Each structure stands twice: as structure tokens, then as C-alpha cells.
Amino acid sequence: MNTEWPLALITWFEKNKRQMPWREVATPYRILVSEVMLQQTQVVTVIPYFHRFMHAFPTLADLAAAPEELVLKLWEGLGYYSRARHLHACAKAIVAAGGDIPSEFDELRKLPGIGDYTAAAVASMGYGQKVAVVDGNVLRVRARMLKEETPVDAPALKKRYFQELTEIIQEVASPSLFNQAMMELGALVCKPTEPDCANCPVALWCRAFSEECAADYPKRTPRKKTPHYEVAVGLVYDGDKLLILKRSEEQMLGGLWEFPGGKLEPGETPQQAAQREIMEETGLQVTVGKELAVVNHAYSHFSITMHAFRCTLAGGKNTPDCDRPWKWVLEQELSQYPFPKANHKIFVKLEISN
Ligand code: SF4
């Protein structure tokens, strides 16, 4: 097996790595939290969240003992909220089993919300186990090095590279450095567009570079166009209080709070949709007033335009008929509740601090 390129890669990494708080003190707990936060999220975005999280929950036991609402509040704005709920469940499961984060990949994999990527990261970077981490950066680097024709988003390729790189890692002195170096190379040099091959430590072993076709790799399965939805929500006022509802755990953005509302049906105006959705969700009859804000937001698989209306109660009743948690709160109390990002855009337009 060729062990020259992993050595060249690690040497480059040690000279060029970025400072990151979880690298400075690399305990299994800090690796676990940072790796969950880093899924689909850039390092620069994660750093302040990581500091806040470590300040609030310095140990895994602190995280396990925290109320879910606080965990979600500290995650607010980072997106993909199921990660926060899974991390919380994972901390509780570890504490229930004695409190030590497992060191073996297979044991880590059994924990709630821990996939191959996070299990490999904790095992290798937290405990020095010889197991490969395969994220999007690693896939891209390796696919270019091998001039891979299989689409990089194919699950079979991820599995194949996991096996191949785990074999390579057996010959490497520091699996932690190798894994970090692969990811760092993808982030800093072998970037999605315009890879900097002239400064790449593995260029000598890269087929795409030697055949001058790096820009053609990795291959991808053609994407379908993501759908767009028009959504209407009501800021339903009863005096100076507003109605908020909690999303159920099974839903996307589960556990976060929101205003009642939903998608427009064919032929409906946003006002009509707000009135109908509020009635369907809460049984409350409202008068839909002024349009307060229109915001656009893109999620990973769809995008929305959200219309927010000021609504007032019209039916003489203010108790929602609703099987999920609800509350009447003052505007200044909204900051105590975690909300999805699209709602924050509404808060900004309405100058509500949150
Ligand atoms: Fe990526 Fe270029 Fe390095 Fe190959 S030589 S791994 S394409 S940066």
C-alpha cells in the first residue's frame, strides 16, 4: 500500500491547519459536539455556537441534564434542529449507560443520531482509533485523486471509500491527523470549484491533476429542481399577547415554536390561507389584517415565501383547540422560545428582538 501520500498530506496539515476550538482541546465530548454541529454547516458559523454550548454545558452530564428547550435555544439559527435533539438524546443515553462516551466505532454507531461520520470522527479524533472519516470534503478529494466515475452522492461510493481509507489508515501513525488532514485539504485546497492543484500536497498521486481534468470531478447525479411554496402565517393577537404553537417532534424543525399558518392551496390568496390554516390548526376564528412582512427562505430541499399577517380574534374565543403545545406570549417574551430562521426574518422586519 502506498503510504507516501498520507505522510505528505499529514505534513502539509501540520503546517497549514486552521485554529479551531475543538482542535485546541480535543476531548471526545468536544469532538462529538463539534462534529454534530459541523454537519452541513461551515466552521466559521459553528465556532460561536460551539463556545456558547460549551459555556452552558461544559460536560456531557450537563448537556444530558439540560431541558430540551434550552438546548434548542442555544442551537437556534444553526439549522437542522433534529441534530440538536439527537445530540441531547445521545448525551442522555451515554449518561444512562454510565457516562463514558464509547471509544469504539461500532458502539458509537448504536447511539441515537450517531451516523458513520460522527462515530468515526469521535473514535479517531477523540480516541485515536484507526477508522476513516468520510464527509463531503473527503469524498471530493478522493474522487479526484482516483478520477472516479461513480457519482459522489452515491451511497455505495461512500461505503467503498470508507473501507478503502480505513485500510489505508491502518498504516498511518495518527488516524486523527490523517482524517483531519483529508477534510482540511478539501476545505482549503481541493475546493468544490477551482481546486488549487499547484499547492496541493497530494498532486503527485492525483489522477485528475495529472490528466488535467480536476474541474470535471467529482461526478454528481443530476439534481431535480427544488420546489417552492407560498406560505401564510398569522400573528394572532389577543390584546398585547401573541399566539405561538410548538412544532411536534416528528415534524421538520420539530420542537421549535412558530406562528399558526401553512401552505396556500390552489387559487387561494395569502390572506385566505392564513385564515383557513389558523382555523384548521387552532379552531380560532380570526380577522386577517395588515400584511406585516414577506420573507423568503431556502431549506435544503425546498424554498418558501412566507407572508405574515396581523390577525385579531373574531369568534369570542381565545383558547385554541389544538393537540400540540401553545402559549399566549408578549412580543418581548418571544426571545425565550426557539424559532425557525424564517421567523427570525419576520422578527427583523417587525423589529421584534429575538
Ligand atoms: Fe484536488 Fe488538485 Fe489536489 Fe488533486 S491535485 S487532490 S484535484 S487539489
Short mmCIF file of C-alpha atoms and ligand atoms in Angstrom, two decimals:
data_model
loop_
_atom_site.label_atom_id
_atom_site.label_comp_id
_atom_site.label_asym_id
_atom_site.label_seq_id
_atom_site.Cartn_x
_atom_site.Cartn_y
_atom_site.Cartn_z
CA MET A 1 0.00 0.00 0.00
CA ASN A 2 1.25 3.48 -0.87
CA THR A 3 1.90 5.31 2.40
CA GLU A 4 3.74 8.25 0.82
CA TRP A 5 0.71 10.38 0.09
CA PRO A 6 -0.81 10.09 3.61
CA LEU A 7 2.55 11.22 5.03
CA ALA A 8 2.78 14.16 2.61
CA LEU A 9 -0.80 15.07 3.49
CA ILE A 10 -0.22 14.99 7.25
CA THR A 11 2.99 17.05 6.92
CA TRP A 12 1.05 19.67 4.96
CA PHE A 13 -1.77 19.63 7.53
CA GLU A 14 0.53 20.24 10.46
CA LYS A 15 1.85 23.37 8.76
CA ASN A 16 -1.44 24.68 7.38
CA LYS A 17 -4.27 23.68 9.70
CA ARG A 18 -6.72 26.32 10.88
CA GLN A 19 -7.17 27.06 14.56
CA MET A 20 -10.43 25.63 15.86
CA PRO A 21 -11.56 25.49 19.50
CA TRP A 22 -12.27 21.75 19.37
CA ARG A 23 -8.76 21.13 17.99
CA GLU A 24 -7.10 23.01 20.83
CA VAL A 25 -8.69 20.78 23.49
CA ALA A 26 -9.79 17.62 21.69
CA THR A 27 -11.79 15.65 24.25
CA PRO A 28 -14.32 13.07 22.98
CA TYR A 29 -17.18 15.27 24.24
CA ARG A 30 -15.92 18.36 22.42
CA ILE A 31 -15.30 16.33 19.26
CA LEU A 32 -18.82 14.89 19.49
CA VAL A 33 -20.49 18.29 19.85
CA SER A 34 -18.37 19.97 17.18
CA GLU A 35 -18.82 17.19 14.64
CA VAL A 36 -22.60 17.19 15.06
CA MET A 37 -22.60 20.99 14.66
CA LEU A 38 -20.34 20.81 11.60
CA GLN A 39 -22.70 18.57 9.62
CA GLN A 40 -23.91 20.70 6.69
CA THR A 41 -22.52 23.80 8.40
CA GLN A 42 -19.35 25.84 7.89
CA VAL A 43 -16.63 26.09 10.52
CA VAL A 44 -16.92 29.87 10.80
CA THR A 45 -20.65 29.57 11.55
CA VAL A 46 -20.15 26.82 14.11
CA ILE A 47 -17.43 28.45 16.24
CA PRO A 48 -19.63 30.92 18.22
CA TYR A 49 -22.30 28.24 18.72
CA PHE A 50 -19.66 25.83 19.97
CA HIS A 51 -18.37 28.37 22.52
CA ARG A 52 -21.89 29.14 23.75
CA PHE A 53 -22.70 25.43 24.03
CA MET A 54 -19.51 24.64 25.95
CA HIS A 55 -20.15 27.56 28.26
CA ALA A 56 -23.69 26.35 29.01
CA PHE A 57 -22.86 22.62 29.05
CA PRO A 58 -19.18 22.14 29.97
CA THR A 59 -19.63 18.38 30.34
CA LEU A 60 -21.71 15.68 28.71
CA ALA A 61 -23.58 15.27 32.01
CA ASP A 62 -24.53 18.97 31.93
CA LEU A 63 -25.90 18.56 28.43
CA ALA A 64 -27.84 15.41 29.39
CA ALA A 65 -29.40 17.19 32.38
CA ALA A 66 -30.44 20.31 30.43
CA PRO A 67 -34.06 20.92 29.38
CA GLU A 68 -34.61 20.39 25.64
CA GLU A 69 -35.93 23.93 25.27
CA LEU A 70 -32.55 25.33 26.39
CA VAL A 71 -30.62 23.01 24.06
CA LEU A 72 -32.76 24.15 21.13
CA LYS A 73 -32.45 27.78 22.17
CA LEU A 74 -28.66 27.54 22.07
CA TRP A 75 -28.89 25.82 18.68
CA GLU A 76 -31.25 28.43 17.30
CA GLY A 77 -30.06 29.70 13.91
CA LEU A 78 -27.70 26.78 13.28
CA GLY A 79 -30.44 24.89 11.42
CA TYR A 80 -31.15 21.15 11.06
CA TYR A 81 -32.64 21.08 14.56
CA SER A 82 -33.02 17.32 14.65
CA ARG A 83 -29.23 17.29 15.17
CA ALA A 84 -29.68 19.14 18.48
CA ARG A 85 -32.43 16.81 19.65
CA HIS A 86 -30.40 13.74 18.65
CA LEU A 87 -27.27 15.08 20.37
CA HIS A 88 -29.32 15.68 23.50
CA ALA A 89 -30.79 12.15 23.33
CA CYS A 90 -27.30 10.77 22.73
CA ALA A 91 -25.93 12.55 25.84
CA LYS A 92 -28.79 11.16 27.91
CA ALA A 93 -28.20 7.63 26.59
CA ILE A 94 -24.48 7.81 27.41
CA VAL A 95 -25.17 9.10 30.94
CA ALA A 96 -27.77 6.36 31.46
CA ALA A 97 -25.14 3.78 30.42
CA GLY A 98 -22.54 5.06 32.90
CA GLY A 99 -21.38 8.39 31.49
CA ASP A 100 -18.36 7.44 29.33
CA ILE A 101 -18.52 8.20 25.61
CA PRO A 102 -17.73 4.89 23.86
CA SER A 103 -14.38 4.69 22.08
CA GLU A 104 -15.26 2.00 19.52
CA PHE A 105 -16.86 2.90 16.19
CA ASP A 106 -19.48 0.10 16.45
CA GLU A 107 -20.51 1.16 19.96
CA LEU A 108 -20.77 4.81 18.96
CA ARG A 109 -22.92 3.85 15.96
CA LYS A 110 -25.54 2.39 18.32
CA LEU A 111 -26.18 5.76 19.98
CA PRO A 112 -29.18 7.84 18.91
CA GLY A 113 -28.48 10.13 15.98
CA ILE A 114 -24.86 9.00 15.54
CA GLY A 115 -24.10 8.00 11.96
CA ASP A 116 -20.92 6.64 10.37
CA TYR A 117 -19.38 10.08 10.04
CA THR A 118 -19.77 11.20 13.65
CA ALA A 119 -18.90 7.76 15.04
CA ALA A 120 -15.68 7.68 13.00
CA ALA A 121 -14.79 11.25 13.97
CA VAL A 122 -15.21 10.62 17.71
CA ALA A 123 -13.44 7.25 17.56
CA SER A 124 -10.46 8.55 15.57
CA MET A 125 -10.08 12.12 16.82
CA GLY A 126 -11.23 11.51 20.37
CA TYR A 127 -9.59 8.13 20.96
CA GLY A 128 -7.06 7.55 18.15
CA GLN A 129 -8.96 4.58 16.69
CA LYS A 130 -7.98 3.54 13.15
CA VAL A 131 -11.19 4.29 11.33
CA ALA A 132 -11.72 6.68 8.40
CA VAL A 133 -13.98 9.72 8.44
CA VAL A 134 -15.77 10.25 5.13
CA ASP A 135 -17.53 13.56 4.69
CA GLY A 136 -18.22 15.63 1.56
CA ASN A 137 -14.70 17.06 1.53
CA VAL A 138 -13.09 13.63 1.78
CA LEU A 139 -15.32 12.23 -0.96
CA ARG A 140 -14.39 15.06 -3.32
CA VAL A 141 -10.64 14.78 -2.66
CA ARG A 142 -10.58 11.02 -3.09
CA ALA A 143 -12.85 11.07 -6.14
CA ARG A 144 -10.46 13.49 -7.85
CA MET A 145 -7.39 11.55 -6.80
CA LEU A 146 -8.87 8.39 -8.32
CA LYS A 147 -10.66 10.13 -11.23
CA GLU A 148 -13.80 8.44 -10.01
CA GLU A 149 -16.67 7.96 -12.45
CA THR A 150 -19.26 6.89 -9.83
CA PRO A 151 -21.34 9.90 -8.71
CA VAL A 152 -20.02 11.24 -5.44
CA ASP A 153 -23.53 11.28 -3.94
CA ALA A 154 -23.99 7.52 -4.47
CA PRO A 155 -24.18 5.80 -1.04
CA ALA A 156 -22.18 2.86 -2.43
CA LEU A 157 -19.23 5.16 -3.13
CA LYS A 158 -19.20 6.46 0.43
CA LYS A 159 -19.15 2.90 1.69
CA ARG A 160 -16.33 1.93 -0.69
CA TYR A 161 -14.19 4.93 0.30
CA PHE A 162 -14.85 4.27 3.99
CA GLN A 163 -13.45 0.75 3.54
CA GLU A 164 -10.55 1.85 1.36
CA LEU A 165 -9.49 4.73 3.60
CA THR A 166 -9.90 2.63 6.74
CA GLU A 167 -7.44 0.17 5.18
CA ILE A 168 -5.02 3.00 4.38
CA ILE A 169 -5.34 4.39 7.90
CA GLN A 170 -4.07 1.11 9.37
CA GLU A 171 -0.61 2.11 8.07
CA VAL A 172 -0.79 5.66 9.40
CA ALA A 173 0.66 6.63 12.80
CA SER A 174 -2.05 9.17 13.65
CA PRO A 175 -5.55 8.40 12.36
CA SER A 176 -6.77 11.65 13.90
CA LEU A 177 -4.29 13.75 11.90
CA PHE A 178 -4.98 11.81 8.70
CA ASN A 179 -8.73 12.28 8.95
CA GLN A 180 -8.47 15.94 9.84
CA ALA A 181 -5.94 16.47 7.04
CA MET A 182 -8.24 14.91 4.42
CA MET A 183 -11.11 17.16 5.48
CA GLU A 184 -8.89 20.23 5.69
CA LEU A 185 -7.45 19.57 2.24
CA GLY A 186 -10.99 19.51 0.83
CA ALA A 187 -11.89 22.72 2.66
CA LEU A 188 -8.76 24.73 1.83
CA VAL A 189 -7.16 23.35 -1.35
CA CYS A 190 -9.26 20.77 -3.18
CA LYS A 191 -12.31 23.03 -3.07
CA PRO A 192 -15.54 22.32 -4.94
CA THR A 193 -14.65 24.86 -7.63
CA GLU A 194 -11.15 25.89 -8.71
CA PRO A 195 -9.04 23.35 -6.81
CA ASP A 196 -5.62 24.81 -6.05
CA CYS A 197 -3.63 21.90 -7.50
CA ALA A 198 -0.40 23.93 -7.64
CA ASN A 199 -0.35 23.99 -3.84
CA CYS A 200 -1.70 20.52 -3.20
CA PRO A 201 0.41 18.09 -1.15
CA VAL A 202 -1.09 15.04 -2.90
CA ALA A 203 -0.89 16.33 -6.51
CA LEU A 204 1.77 13.71 -7.30
CA TRP A 205 -0.74 10.97 -6.53
CA CYS A 206 -3.77 12.61 -8.16
CA ARG A 207 -5.09 11.27 -11.46
CA ALA A 208 -7.41 14.20 -12.13
CA PHE A 209 -4.44 16.56 -11.75
CA SER A 210 -2.10 14.51 -13.92
CA GLU A 211 -4.75 14.23 -16.64
CA GLU A 212 -5.64 17.94 -16.27
CA CYS A 213 -9.32 17.36 -15.63
CA ALA A 214 -9.77 18.22 -11.93
CA ALA A 215 -12.63 20.59 -12.74
CA ASP A 216 -14.64 17.67 -14.25
CA TYR A 217 -14.63 15.77 -10.92
CA PRO A 218 -16.33 14.68 -8.79
CA LYS A 219 -19.24 13.42 -10.87
CA ARG A 220 -22.73 14.00 -9.48
CA THR A 221 -26.21 12.65 -10.09
CA PRO A 222 -28.16 15.45 -11.86
CA ARG A 223 -30.28 17.35 -9.33
CA LYS A 224 -34.03 17.77 -9.52
CA LYS A 225 -35.31 21.33 -9.24
CA THR A 226 -36.30 22.09 -5.64
CA PRO A 227 -39.97 23.07 -5.15
CA HIS A 228 -41.07 26.48 -3.94
CA TYR A 229 -44.09 27.07 -1.68
CA GLU A 230 -46.11 30.13 -0.75
CA VAL A 231 -46.89 30.09 2.96
CA ALA A 232 -49.11 32.38 5.08
CA VAL A 233 -48.89 32.77 8.86
CA GLY A 234 -50.86 34.82 11.34
CA LEU A 235 -49.51 36.84 14.23
CA VAL A 236 -52.73 36.36 16.18
CA TYR A 237 -53.11 39.00 18.87
CA ASP A 238 -55.32 38.80 21.95
CA GLY A 239 -54.73 42.23 23.45
CA ASP A 240 -50.95 42.58 23.62
CA LYS A 241 -50.31 38.84 23.58
CA LEU A 242 -49.45 36.68 20.58
CA LEU A 243 -50.30 33.05 19.94
CA ILE A 244 -47.39 30.65 19.36
CA LEU A 245 -47.52 26.89 18.75
CA LYS A 246 -44.83 24.28 19.25
CA ARG A 247 -43.98 22.03 16.31
CA SER A 248 -44.26 18.34 17.06
CA GLU A 249 -41.06 16.28 17.39
CA GLU A 250 -41.81 14.25 14.25
CA GLN A 251 -42.04 17.34 12.04
CA MET A 252 -39.16 19.07 10.32
CA LEU A 253 -37.92 21.78 12.75
CA GLY A 254 -39.55 19.71 15.48
CA GLY A 255 -39.55 21.22 18.97
CA LEU A 256 -39.29 24.80 17.69
CA TRP A 257 -42.09 27.33 18.10
CA GLU A 258 -43.95 29.07 15.28
CA PHE A 259 -46.98 31.15 14.40
CA PRO A 260 -50.05 29.31 13.12
CA GLY A 261 -50.25 29.07 9.33
CA GLY A 262 -49.35 26.90 6.37
CA LYS A 263 -49.17 26.50 2.60
CA LEU A 264 -51.51 28.24 0.20
CA GLU A 265 -53.92 25.98 -1.62
CA PRO A 266 -54.51 26.45 -5.37
CA GLY A 267 -56.49 29.64 -6.07
CA GLU A 268 -56.15 30.97 -2.51
CA THR A 269 -54.80 34.38 -1.57
CA PRO A 270 -52.28 34.53 1.28
CA GLN A 271 -54.97 36.21 3.47
CA GLN A 272 -57.45 33.39 2.81
CA ALA A 273 -54.78 30.78 3.52
CA ALA A 274 -53.85 32.43 6.84
CA GLN A 275 -57.50 32.47 7.94
CA ARG A 276 -58.14 28.86 6.88
CA GLU A 277 -54.90 27.49 8.36
CA ILE A 278 -55.46 29.24 11.68
CA MET A 279 -58.97 27.79 11.87
CA GLU A 280 -57.72 24.29 10.94
CA GLU A 281 -54.78 24.36 13.34
CA THR A 282 -56.38 26.07 16.34
CA GLY A 283 -60.15 26.25 15.81
CA LEU A 284 -59.87 30.02 16.29
CA GLN A 285 -61.78 32.41 14.09
CA VAL A 286 -59.69 35.45 13.19
CA THR A 287 -59.90 38.64 11.18
CA VAL A 288 -56.87 38.89 8.93
CA GLY A 289 -55.48 42.42 8.91
CA LYS A 290 -52.41 44.14 7.56
CA GLU A 291 -49.63 42.21 5.87
CA LEU A 292 -46.70 42.79 8.23
CA ALA A 293 -43.87 41.14 6.33
CA VAL A 294 -42.99 38.95 3.35
CA VAL A 295 -39.81 36.91 3.68
CA ASN A 296 -38.06 34.32 1.54
CA HIS A 297 -36.19 31.37 2.95
CA ALA A 298 -34.43 28.37 1.41
CA TYR A 299 -34.27 25.00 3.13
CA SER A 300 -32.19 22.12 1.78
CA HIS A 301 -34.99 20.53 -0.25
CA PHE A 302 -37.41 23.39 -0.89
CA SER A 303 -37.82 27.12 -0.53
CA ILE A 304 -40.66 29.30 0.75
CA THR A 305 -42.10 32.77 0.53
CA MET A 306 -43.75 33.47 3.86
CA HIS A 307 -46.46 36.13 4.23
CA ALA A 308 -47.06 37.25 7.82
CA PHE A 309 -50.34 38.97 8.73
CA ARG A 310 -51.54 40.74 11.82
CA CYS A 311 -54.68 38.88 12.93
CA THR A 312 -57.19 39.54 15.68
CA LEU A 313 -59.64 37.17 17.34
CA ALA A 314 -63.12 37.34 15.84
CA GLY A 315 -65.09 34.49 17.33
CA GLY A 316 -65.17 35.46 21.02
CA LYS A 317 -62.97 32.51 21.95
CA ASN A 318 -59.25 32.59 22.81
CA THR A 319 -58.49 29.00 23.82
CA PRO A 320 -57.01 27.09 20.89
CA ASP A 321 -58.40 23.67 20.17
CA CYS A 322 -55.06 22.14 19.38
CA ASP A 323 -53.26 18.90 20.25
CA ARG A 324 -49.78 20.43 20.37
CA PRO A 325 -48.45 22.87 23.00
CA TRP A 326 -49.48 26.51 22.57
CA LYS A 327 -48.97 29.75 24.50
CA TRP A 328 -50.06 33.37 24.54
CA VAL A 329 -46.93 35.47 24.98
CA LEU A 330 -45.89 39.12 24.92
CA GLU A 331 -43.69 40.24 22.00
CA GLN A 332 -40.78 40.76 24.39
CA GLU A 333 -41.14 37.16 25.61
CA LEU A 334 -40.65 35.67 22.13
CA SER A 335 -36.88 35.65 22.70
CA GLN A 336 -37.33 32.94 25.34
CA TYR A 337 -38.52 30.45 22.70
CA PRO A 338 -36.53 28.83 19.87
CA PHE A 339 -37.97 29.72 16.43
CA PRO A 340 -37.01 28.65 12.88
CA LYS A 341 -34.83 31.01 10.83
CA ALA A 342 -37.70 32.13 8.58
CA ASN A 343 -39.48 33.50 11.66
CA HIS A 344 -36.38 35.42 12.65
CA LYS A 345 -36.53 37.19 9.31
CA ILE A 346 -40.05 38.27 10.27
CA PHE A 347 -38.81 39.46 13.67
CA VAL A 348 -36.13 41.55 11.97
CA LYS A 349 -38.72 43.19 9.69
CA LEU A 350 -41.03 43.88 12.60
CA GLU A 351 -38.13 45.00 14.79
CA ILE A 352 -39.07 42.41 17.41
CA SER A 353 -35.94 41.45 19.31
CA ASN A 354 -35.32 37.71 19.46
FE1 SF4 B 1 -7.57 18.10 -5.57
FE2 SF4 B 1 -5.90 19.13 -7.34
FE3 SF4 B 1 -5.01 18.07 -5.09
FE4 SF4 B 1 -5.99 16.53 -6.99
S1 SF4 B 1 -4.16 17.81 -7.11
S2 SF4 B 1 -6.43 16.36 -4.81
S3 SF4 B 1 -7.62 17.81 -7.78
S4 SF4 B 1 -6.30 19.91 -5.29
#
